[in-house]
PDB file of C-alpha atoms in Angstrom:
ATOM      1  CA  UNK A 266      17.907  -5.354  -3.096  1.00  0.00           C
ATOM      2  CA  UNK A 267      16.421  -4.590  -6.416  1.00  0.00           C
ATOM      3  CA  UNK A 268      14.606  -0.931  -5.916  1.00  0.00           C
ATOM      4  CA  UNK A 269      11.305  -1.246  -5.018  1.00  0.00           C
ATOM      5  CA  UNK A 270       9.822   2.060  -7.437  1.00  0.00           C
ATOM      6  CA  UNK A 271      10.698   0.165 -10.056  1.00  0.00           C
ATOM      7  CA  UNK A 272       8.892  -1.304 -12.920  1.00  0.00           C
ATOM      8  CA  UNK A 273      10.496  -4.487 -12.884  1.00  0.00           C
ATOM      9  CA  UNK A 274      10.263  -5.261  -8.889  1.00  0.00           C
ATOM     10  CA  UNK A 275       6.226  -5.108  -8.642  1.00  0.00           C
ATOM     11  CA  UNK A 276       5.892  -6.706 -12.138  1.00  0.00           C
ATOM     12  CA  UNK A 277       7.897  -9.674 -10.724  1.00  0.00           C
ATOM     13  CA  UNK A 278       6.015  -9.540  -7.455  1.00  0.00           C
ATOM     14  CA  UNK A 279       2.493  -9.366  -9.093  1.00  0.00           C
ATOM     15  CA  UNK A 280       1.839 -13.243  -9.223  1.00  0.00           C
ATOM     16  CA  UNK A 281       2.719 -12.980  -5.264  1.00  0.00           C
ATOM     17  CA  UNK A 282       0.633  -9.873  -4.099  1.00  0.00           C
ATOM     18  CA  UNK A 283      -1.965 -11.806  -6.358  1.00  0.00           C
ATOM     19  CA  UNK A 284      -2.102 -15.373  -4.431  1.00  0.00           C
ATOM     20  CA  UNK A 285      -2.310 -13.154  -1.599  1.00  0.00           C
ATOM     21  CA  UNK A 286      -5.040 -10.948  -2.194  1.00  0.00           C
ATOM     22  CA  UNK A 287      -7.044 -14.095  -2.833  1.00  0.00           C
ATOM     23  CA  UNK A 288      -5.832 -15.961  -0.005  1.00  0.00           C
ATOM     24  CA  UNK A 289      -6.899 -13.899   2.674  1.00  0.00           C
ATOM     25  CA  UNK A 290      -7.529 -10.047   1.680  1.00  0.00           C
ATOM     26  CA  UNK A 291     -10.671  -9.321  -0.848  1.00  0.00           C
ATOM     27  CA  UNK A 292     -12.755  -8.559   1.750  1.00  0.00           C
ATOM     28  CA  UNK A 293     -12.341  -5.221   3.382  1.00  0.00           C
ATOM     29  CA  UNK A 294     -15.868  -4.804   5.086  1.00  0.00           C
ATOM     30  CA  UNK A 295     -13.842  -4.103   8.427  1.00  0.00           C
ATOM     31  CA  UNK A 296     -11.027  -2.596   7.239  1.00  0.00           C
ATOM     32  CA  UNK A 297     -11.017   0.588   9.189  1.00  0.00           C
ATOM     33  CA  UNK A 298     -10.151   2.723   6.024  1.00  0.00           C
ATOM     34  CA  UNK A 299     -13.448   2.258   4.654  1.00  0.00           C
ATOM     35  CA  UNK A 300     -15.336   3.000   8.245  1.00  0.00           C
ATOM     36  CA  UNK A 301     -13.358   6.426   7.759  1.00  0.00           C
ATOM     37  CA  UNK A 302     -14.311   7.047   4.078  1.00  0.00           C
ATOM     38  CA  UNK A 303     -18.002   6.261   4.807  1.00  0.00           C
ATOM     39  CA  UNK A 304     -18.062   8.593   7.938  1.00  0.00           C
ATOM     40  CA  UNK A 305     -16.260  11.506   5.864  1.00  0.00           C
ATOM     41  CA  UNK A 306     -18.905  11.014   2.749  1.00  0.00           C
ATOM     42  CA  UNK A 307     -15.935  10.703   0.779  1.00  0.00           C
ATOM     43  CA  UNK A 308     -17.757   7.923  -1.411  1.00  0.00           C
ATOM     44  CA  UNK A 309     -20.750   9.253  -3.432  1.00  0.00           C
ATOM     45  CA  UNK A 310     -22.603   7.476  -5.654  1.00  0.00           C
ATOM     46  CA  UNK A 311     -21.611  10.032  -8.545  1.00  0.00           C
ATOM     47  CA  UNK A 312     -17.872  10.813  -7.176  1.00  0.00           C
ATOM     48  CA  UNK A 313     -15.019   9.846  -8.740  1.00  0.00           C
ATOM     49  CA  UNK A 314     -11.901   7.913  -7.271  1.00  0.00           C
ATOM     50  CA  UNK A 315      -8.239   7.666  -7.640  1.00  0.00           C
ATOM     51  CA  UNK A 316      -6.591   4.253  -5.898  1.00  0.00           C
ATOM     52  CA  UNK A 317      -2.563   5.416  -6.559  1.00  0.00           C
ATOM     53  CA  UNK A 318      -0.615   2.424  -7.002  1.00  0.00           C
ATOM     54  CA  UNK A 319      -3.432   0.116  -6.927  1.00  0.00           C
ATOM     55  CA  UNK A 320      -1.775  -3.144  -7.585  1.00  0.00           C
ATOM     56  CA  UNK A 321      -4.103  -6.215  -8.183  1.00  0.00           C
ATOM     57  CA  UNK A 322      -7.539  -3.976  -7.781  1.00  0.00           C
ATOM     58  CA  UNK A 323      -7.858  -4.819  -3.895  1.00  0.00           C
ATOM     59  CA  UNK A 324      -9.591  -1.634  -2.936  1.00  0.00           C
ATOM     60  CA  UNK A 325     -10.648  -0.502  -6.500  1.00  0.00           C
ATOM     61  CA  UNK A 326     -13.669  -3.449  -6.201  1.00  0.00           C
ATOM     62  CA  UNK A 327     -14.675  -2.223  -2.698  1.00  0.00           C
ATOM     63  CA  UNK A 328     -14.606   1.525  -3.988  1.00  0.00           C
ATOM     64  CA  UNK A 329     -16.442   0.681  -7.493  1.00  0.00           C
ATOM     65  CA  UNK A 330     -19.667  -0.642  -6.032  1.00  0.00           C
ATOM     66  CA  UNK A 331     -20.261   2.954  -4.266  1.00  0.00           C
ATOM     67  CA  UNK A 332     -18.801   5.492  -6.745  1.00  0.00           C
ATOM     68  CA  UNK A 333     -19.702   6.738 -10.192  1.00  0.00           C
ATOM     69  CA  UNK A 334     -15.768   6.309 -11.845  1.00  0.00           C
ATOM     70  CA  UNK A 335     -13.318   4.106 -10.059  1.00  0.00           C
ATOM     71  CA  UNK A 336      -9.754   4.597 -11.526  1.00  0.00           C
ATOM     72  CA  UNK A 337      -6.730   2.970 -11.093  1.00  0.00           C
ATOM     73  CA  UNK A 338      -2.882   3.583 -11.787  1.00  0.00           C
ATOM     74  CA  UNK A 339       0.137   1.687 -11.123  1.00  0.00           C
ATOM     75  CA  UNK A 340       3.375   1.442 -12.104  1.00  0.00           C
ATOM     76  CA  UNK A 341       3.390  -2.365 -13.262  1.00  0.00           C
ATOM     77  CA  UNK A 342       1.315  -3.504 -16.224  1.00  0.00           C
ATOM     78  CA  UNK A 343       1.520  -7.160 -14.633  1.00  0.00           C
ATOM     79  CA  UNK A 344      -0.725  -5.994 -11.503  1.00  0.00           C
ATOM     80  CA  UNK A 345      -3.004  -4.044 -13.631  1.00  0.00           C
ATOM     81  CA  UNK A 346      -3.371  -7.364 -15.978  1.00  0.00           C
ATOM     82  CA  UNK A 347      -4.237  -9.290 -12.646  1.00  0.00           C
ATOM     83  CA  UNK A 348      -6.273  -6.154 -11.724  1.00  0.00           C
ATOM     84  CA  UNK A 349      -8.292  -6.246 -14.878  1.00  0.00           C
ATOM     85  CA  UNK A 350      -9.258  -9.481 -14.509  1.00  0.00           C
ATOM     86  CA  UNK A 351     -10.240  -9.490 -10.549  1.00  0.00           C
ATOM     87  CA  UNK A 352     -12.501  -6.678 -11.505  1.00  0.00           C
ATOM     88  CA  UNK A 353     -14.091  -7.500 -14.816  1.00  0.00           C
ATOM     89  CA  UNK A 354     -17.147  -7.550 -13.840  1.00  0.00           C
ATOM     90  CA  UNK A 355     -17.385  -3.841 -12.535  1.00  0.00           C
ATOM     91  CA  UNK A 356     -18.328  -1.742 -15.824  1.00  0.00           C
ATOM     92  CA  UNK A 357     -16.906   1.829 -14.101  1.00  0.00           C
ATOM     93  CA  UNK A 358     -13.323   0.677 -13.301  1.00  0.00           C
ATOM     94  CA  UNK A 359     -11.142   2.206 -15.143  1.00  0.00           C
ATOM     95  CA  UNK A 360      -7.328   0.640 -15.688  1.00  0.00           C
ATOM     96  CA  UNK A 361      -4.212   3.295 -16.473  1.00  0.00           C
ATOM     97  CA  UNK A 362      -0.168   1.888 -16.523  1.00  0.00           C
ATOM     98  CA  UNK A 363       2.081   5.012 -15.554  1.00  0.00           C
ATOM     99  CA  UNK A 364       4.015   6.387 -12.945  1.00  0.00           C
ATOM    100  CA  UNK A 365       2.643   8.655 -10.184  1.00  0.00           C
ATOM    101  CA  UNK A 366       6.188  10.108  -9.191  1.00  0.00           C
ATOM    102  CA  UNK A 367       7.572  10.795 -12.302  1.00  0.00           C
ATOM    103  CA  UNK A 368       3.947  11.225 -14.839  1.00  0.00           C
ATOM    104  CA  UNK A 369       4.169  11.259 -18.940  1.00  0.00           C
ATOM    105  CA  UNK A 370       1.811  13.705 -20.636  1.00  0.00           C
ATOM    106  CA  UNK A 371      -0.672  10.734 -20.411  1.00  0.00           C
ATOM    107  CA  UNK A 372      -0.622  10.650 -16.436  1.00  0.00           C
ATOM    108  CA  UNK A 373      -0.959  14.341 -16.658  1.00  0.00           C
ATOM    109  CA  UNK A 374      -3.961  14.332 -18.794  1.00  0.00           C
ATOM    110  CA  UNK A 375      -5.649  11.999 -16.424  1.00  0.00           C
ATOM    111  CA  UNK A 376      -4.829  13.494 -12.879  1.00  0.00           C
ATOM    112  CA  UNK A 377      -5.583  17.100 -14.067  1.00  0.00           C
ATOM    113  CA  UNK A 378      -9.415  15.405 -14.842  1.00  0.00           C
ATOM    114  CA  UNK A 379      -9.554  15.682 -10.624  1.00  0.00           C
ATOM    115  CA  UNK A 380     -11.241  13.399  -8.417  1.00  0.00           C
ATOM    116  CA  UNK A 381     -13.405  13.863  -5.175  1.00  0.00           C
ATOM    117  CA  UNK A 382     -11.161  10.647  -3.585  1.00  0.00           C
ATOM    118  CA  UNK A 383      -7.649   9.853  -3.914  1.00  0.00           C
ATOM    119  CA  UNK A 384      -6.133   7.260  -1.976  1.00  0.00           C
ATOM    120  CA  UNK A 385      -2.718   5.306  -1.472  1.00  0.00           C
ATOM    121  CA  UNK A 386      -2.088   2.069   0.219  1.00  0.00           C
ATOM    122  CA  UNK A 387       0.876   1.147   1.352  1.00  0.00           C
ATOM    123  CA  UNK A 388       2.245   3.017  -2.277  1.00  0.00           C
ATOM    124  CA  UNK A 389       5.543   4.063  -2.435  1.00  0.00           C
ATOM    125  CA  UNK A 390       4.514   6.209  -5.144  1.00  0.00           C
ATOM    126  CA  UNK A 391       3.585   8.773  -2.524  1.00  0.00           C
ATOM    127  CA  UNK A 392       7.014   9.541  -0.056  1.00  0.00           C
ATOM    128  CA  UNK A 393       7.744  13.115  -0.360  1.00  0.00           C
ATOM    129  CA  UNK A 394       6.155  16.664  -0.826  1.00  0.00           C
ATOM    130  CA  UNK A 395       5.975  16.523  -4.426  1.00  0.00           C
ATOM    131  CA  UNK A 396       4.081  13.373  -4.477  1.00  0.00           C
ATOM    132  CA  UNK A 397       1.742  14.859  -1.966  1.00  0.00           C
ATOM    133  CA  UNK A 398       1.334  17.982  -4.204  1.00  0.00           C
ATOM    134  CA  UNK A 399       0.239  15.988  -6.563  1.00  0.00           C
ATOM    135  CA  UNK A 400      -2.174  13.997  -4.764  1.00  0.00           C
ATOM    136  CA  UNK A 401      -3.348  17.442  -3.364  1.00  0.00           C
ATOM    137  CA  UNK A 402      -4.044  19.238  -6.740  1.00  0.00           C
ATOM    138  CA  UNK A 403      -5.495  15.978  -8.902  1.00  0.00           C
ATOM    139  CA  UNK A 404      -8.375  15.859  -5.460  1.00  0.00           C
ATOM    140  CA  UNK A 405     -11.254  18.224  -5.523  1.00  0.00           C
ATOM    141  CA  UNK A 406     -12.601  16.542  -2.146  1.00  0.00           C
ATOM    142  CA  UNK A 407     -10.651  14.139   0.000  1.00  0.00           C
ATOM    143  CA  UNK A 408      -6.903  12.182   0.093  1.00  0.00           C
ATOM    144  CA  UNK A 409      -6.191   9.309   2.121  1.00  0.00           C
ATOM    145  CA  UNK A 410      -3.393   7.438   2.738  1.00  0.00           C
ATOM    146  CA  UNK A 411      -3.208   4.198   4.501  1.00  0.00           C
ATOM    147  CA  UNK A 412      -0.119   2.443   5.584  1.00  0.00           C
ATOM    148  CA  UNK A 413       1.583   0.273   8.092  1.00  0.00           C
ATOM    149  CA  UNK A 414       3.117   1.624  11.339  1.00  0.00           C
ATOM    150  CA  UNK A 415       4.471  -1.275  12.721  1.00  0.00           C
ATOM    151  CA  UNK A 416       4.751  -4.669  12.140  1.00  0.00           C
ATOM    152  CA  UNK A 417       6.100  -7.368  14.222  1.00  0.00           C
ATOM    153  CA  UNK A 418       6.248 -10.746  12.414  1.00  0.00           C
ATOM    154  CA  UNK A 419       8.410 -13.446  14.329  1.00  0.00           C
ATOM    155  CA  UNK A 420       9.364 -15.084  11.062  1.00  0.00           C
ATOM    156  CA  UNK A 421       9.872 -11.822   9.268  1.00  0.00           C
ATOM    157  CA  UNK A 422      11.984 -11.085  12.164  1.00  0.00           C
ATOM    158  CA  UNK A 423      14.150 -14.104  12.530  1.00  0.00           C
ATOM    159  CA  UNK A 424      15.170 -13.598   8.321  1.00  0.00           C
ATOM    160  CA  UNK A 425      16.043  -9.773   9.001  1.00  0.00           C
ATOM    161  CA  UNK A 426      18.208 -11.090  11.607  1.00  0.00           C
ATOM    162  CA  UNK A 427      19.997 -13.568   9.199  1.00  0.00           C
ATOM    163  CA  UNK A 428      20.905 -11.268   6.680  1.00  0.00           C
ATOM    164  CA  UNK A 429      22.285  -8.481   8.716  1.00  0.00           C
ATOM    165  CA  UNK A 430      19.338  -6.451   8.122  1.00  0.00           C
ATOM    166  CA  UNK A 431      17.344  -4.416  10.638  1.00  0.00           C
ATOM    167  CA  UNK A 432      13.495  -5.356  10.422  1.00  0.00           C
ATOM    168  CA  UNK A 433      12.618  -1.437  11.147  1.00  0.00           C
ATOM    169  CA  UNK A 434      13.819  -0.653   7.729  1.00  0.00           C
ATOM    170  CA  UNK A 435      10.907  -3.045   6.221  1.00  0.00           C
ATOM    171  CA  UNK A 436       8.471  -1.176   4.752  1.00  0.00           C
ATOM    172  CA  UNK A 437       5.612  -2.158   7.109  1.00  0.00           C
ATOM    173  CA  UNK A 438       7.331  -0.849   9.821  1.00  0.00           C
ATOM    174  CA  UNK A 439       6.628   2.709   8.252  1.00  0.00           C
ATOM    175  CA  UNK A 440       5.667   5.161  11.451  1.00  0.00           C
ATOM    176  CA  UNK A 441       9.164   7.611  10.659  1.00  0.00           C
ATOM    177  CA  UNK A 442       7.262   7.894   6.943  1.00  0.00           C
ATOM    178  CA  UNK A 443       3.998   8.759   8.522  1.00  0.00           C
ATOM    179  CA  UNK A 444       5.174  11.466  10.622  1.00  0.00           C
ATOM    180  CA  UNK A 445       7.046  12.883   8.147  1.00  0.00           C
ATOM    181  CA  UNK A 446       3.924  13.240   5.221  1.00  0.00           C
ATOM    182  CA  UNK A 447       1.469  14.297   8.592  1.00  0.00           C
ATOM    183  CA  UNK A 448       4.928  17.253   9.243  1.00  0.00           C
ATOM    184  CA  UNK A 449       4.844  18.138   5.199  1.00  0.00           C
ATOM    185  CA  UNK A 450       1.048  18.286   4.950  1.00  0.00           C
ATOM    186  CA  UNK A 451       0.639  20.445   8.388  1.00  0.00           C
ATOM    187  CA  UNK A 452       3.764  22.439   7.324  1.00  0.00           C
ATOM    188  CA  UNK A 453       1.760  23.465   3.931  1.00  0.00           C
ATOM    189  CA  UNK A 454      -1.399  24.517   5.771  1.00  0.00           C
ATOM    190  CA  UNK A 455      -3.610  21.668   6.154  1.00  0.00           C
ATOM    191  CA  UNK A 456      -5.659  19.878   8.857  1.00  0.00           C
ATOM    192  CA  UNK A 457      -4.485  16.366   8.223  1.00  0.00           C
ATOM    193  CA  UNK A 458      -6.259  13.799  10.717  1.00  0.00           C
ATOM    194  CA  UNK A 459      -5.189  10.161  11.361  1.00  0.00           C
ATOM    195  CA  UNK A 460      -6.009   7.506  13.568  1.00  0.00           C
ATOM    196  CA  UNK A 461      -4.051   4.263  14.669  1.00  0.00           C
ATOM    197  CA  UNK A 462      -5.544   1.104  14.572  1.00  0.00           C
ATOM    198  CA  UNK A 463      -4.171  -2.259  16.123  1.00  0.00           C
ATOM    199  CA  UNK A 464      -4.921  -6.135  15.926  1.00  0.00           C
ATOM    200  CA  UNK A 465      -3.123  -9.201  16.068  1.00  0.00           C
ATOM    201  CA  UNK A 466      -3.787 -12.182  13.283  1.00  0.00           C
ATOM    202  CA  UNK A 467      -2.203 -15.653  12.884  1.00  0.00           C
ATOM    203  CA  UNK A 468      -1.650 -16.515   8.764  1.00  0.00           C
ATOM    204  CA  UNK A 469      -0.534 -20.024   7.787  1.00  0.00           C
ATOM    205  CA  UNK A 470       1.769 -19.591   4.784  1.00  0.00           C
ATOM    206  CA  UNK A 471       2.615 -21.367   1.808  1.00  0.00           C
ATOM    207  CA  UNK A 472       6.369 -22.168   2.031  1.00  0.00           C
ATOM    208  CA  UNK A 473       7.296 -22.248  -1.400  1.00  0.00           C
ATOM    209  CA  UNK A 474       5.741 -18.775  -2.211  1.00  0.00           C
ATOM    210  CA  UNK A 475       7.370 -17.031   1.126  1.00  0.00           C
ATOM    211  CA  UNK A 476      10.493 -18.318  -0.046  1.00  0.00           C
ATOM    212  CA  UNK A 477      10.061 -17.085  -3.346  1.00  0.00           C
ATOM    213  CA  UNK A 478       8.944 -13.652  -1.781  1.00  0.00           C
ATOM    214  CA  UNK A 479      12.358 -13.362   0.491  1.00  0.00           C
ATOM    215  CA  UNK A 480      14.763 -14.526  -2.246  1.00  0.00           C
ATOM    216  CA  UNK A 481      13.250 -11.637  -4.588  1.00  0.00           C
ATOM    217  CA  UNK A 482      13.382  -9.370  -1.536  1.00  0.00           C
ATOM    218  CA  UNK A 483      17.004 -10.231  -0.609  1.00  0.00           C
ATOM    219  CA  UNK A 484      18.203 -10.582  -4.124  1.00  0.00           C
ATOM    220  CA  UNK A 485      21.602  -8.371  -2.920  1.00  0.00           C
ATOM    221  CA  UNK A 486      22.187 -10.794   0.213  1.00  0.00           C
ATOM    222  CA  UNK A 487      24.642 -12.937  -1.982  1.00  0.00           C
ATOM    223  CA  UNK A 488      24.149 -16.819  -2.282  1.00  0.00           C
ATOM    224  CA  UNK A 489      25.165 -16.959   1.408  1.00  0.00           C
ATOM    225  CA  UNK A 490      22.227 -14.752   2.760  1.00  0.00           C
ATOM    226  CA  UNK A 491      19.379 -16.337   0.651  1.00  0.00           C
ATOM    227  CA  UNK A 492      21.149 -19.666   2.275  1.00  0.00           C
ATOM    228  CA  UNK A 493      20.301 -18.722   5.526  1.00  0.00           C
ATOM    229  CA  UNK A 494      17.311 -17.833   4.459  1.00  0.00           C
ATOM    230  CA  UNK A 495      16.088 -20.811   3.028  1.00  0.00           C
ATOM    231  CA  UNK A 496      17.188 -22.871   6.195  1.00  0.00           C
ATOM    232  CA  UNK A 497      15.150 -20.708   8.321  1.00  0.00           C
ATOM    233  CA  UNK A 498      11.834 -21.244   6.110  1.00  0.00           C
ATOM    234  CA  UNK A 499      12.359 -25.273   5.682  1.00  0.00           C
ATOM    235  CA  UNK A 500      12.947 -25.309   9.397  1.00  0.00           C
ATOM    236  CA  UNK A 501       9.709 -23.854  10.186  1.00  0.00           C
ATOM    237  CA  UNK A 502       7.740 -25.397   7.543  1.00  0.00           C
ATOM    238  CA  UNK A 503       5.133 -28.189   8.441  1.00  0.00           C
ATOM    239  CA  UNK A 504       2.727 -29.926   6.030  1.00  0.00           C
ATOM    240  CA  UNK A 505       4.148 -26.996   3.476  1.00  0.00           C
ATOM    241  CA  UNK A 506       2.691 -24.476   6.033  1.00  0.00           C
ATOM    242  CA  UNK A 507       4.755 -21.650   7.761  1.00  0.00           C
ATOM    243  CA  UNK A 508       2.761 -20.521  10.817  1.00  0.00           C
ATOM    244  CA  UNK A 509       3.154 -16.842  11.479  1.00  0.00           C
ATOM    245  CA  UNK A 510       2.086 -14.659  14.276  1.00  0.00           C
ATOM    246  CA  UNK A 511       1.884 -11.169  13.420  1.00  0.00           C
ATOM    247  CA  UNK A 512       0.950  -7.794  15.501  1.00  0.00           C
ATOM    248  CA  UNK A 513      -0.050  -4.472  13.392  1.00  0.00           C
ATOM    249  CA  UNK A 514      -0.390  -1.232  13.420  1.00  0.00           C
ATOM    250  CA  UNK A 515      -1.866   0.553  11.166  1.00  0.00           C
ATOM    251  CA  UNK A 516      -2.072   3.921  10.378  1.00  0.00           C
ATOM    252  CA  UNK A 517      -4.661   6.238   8.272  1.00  0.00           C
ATOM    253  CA  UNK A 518      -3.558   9.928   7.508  1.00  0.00           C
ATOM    254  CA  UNK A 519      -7.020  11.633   5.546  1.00  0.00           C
ATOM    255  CA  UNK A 520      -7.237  15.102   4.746  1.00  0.00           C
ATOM    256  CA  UNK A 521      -9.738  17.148   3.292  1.00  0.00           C
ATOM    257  CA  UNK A 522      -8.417  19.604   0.347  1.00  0.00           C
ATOM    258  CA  UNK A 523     -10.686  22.528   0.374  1.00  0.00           C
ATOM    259  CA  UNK A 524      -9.516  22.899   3.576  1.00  0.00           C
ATOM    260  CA  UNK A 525      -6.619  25.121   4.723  1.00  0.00           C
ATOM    261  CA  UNK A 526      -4.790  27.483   7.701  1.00  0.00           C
ATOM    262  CA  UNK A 527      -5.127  30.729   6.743  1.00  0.00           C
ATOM    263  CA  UNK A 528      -2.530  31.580   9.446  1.00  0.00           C
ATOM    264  CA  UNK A 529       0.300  29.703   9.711  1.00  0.00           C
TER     265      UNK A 529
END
C-alpha cells in the first residue's frame, strides 16, 4: 500500500475526496466540531485559523465566513488546486502547499505567524508529539483535532476480509491514535477535553469511483487481491449504485494552549 504521508497518494486521491465532498459533505451546520468551536469562542470575527491538512477546503469555507484569516496547508498541490477553486469566492482564504511533519523555511515562516485556531481532520500530518508541538506553539488560543474512532462499514468490511487485511488497521477506525495524542498532550501538562459522538448513515455509492478508491488503496494486494476485490464491488452493485450502511464514531480532542498543570 503506497504510504499514505506521501505527496503522491493524496495528489492521486484528490479527484476522489473531491466527488465526495460534493456528493454529500459541504455542509457541516451539524457537524458537532463546529457546535464545540462556537461554544469555546474559538471563532472570532478577527481570529485567525489554521485547517492542517485541509484537503479540498471542506472546513476552510465553514471557518472563512466567521474568521478574519482562514489558512490552509496540505501536503498535495492537487487538493489545494480543487481547494482553490471550491473556495474562490471567499476573499480571506488563504492557500499554502507544504508539509506539516517535516516544514521548509516557508512552512516555518508561516506557522511561527500563530493563530488563535488550529485544527486537523482526520490529518495524518498530526500522529506523534512532535506534530503536536507544533500545533501547540504555531496556536495562541485553541487546537482541535477531529477524527474517526470507529467505523463499521459492511462493504468496507467484507474487502478487508478479502485481502487478508484487518479492518481495525483502517484509518477510520482510529480510537488507539486518539488515546495516545489525549496520553502525550496530558503527559506534557495540558487539560485536553474530548467528546464522542455517534450516528448511523446509509450512502449509495458510485461503483466505478469505490473501485477506483480500493484498487489505489490496495495497490500492494497483487493482481489477485484487487481481483477479489473487484468481484465483491460488481456483486453488490445495482443500477451502478453500491448501498452501504455505515455506523461512526467520532471523536473530538480540543485543548486550550494558554492553559497548563503547574503540577504534574
Amino acid at each position: 500500500m503506497m504510504e499514505k504521508d506521501t505527496k503522491a497518494y493524496w495528489d492521486e486521491s484528490a479527484e476522489d475526496f473531491q466527488r465526495r465532498v460534493a456528493g454529500h459533505g459541504w455542509n457541516l451546520e451539524k457537524d458537532p466540531a463546529l457546535a464545540i468551536l462556537k461554544r469555546i469562542g474559538a471563532l472570532q470575527p478577527e481570529g485567525r485559523v489554521l485547517d492542517v491538512g485541509c484537503g479540498v477546503g471542506r472546513h476552510l469555507g465553514t471557518f472563512a465566513p466567521q474568521v478574519g484569516e482562514a489558512v490552509g496547508v496540505d501536503i498535495s498541490s492537487r487538493m489545494l488546486e480543487f481547494a482553490a477553486e471550491n473556495l474562490k469566492q471567499c476573499d480571506n482564504v488563504v492557500l499554502r502547499a507544504g508539509d506539516f511533519k517535516n516544514p521548509d523555511a516557508a512552512m516555518e515562516a508561516l506557522l511561527s505567524s500563530r493563530f488563535d485556531l488550529v485544527f486537523a481532520s482526520m490529518s495524518p500530518a498530526v500522529e506523534d508529539l512532535e506534530s503536536l508541538h507544533r500545533m501547540c506553539t504555531c496556536s495562541r488560543g485553541w487546537c482541535m483535532i477531529d477524527r474517526f474512532l470507529e467505523e463499521r462499514d459492511d462493504v468496507k468490511a467484507e474487502v478487508f476480509g478479502a485481502v487478508g487485511w484487518d479492518v481495525r488497521d483502517d484509518p477510520h477506525n482510529g480510537a488507539g491514535r486518539m488515546k495516545l495524542l489525549w496520553d502525550l498532550l496530558w503527559e506534557e501538562g495540558y487539560c485536553p477535553q474530548m467528546e464522542v459522538h455517534a450516528r448511523e448513515e446509509t450512502f449509495e455509492l458510485d461503483a466505478e469511483a469505490l473501485l477506483e478508491r480500493y484498487e489505489r488503496f490496495f495497490q500492494d494486494c497483487g493482481d489477485e487481491g484487487r481481483a477479489r476485490v473487484r468481484e465483491i464491488l460488481r456483486g453488490r452493485s445495482e443500477n451502478g449504485l453500491i448501498r452501504s450502511d455505515v455506523r461512526i464514531l467520532k471523536g473530538i480532542l480540543y485543548w486550550d494552549v494558554r492553559v497548563k498543570r503547574h503540577y504534574r
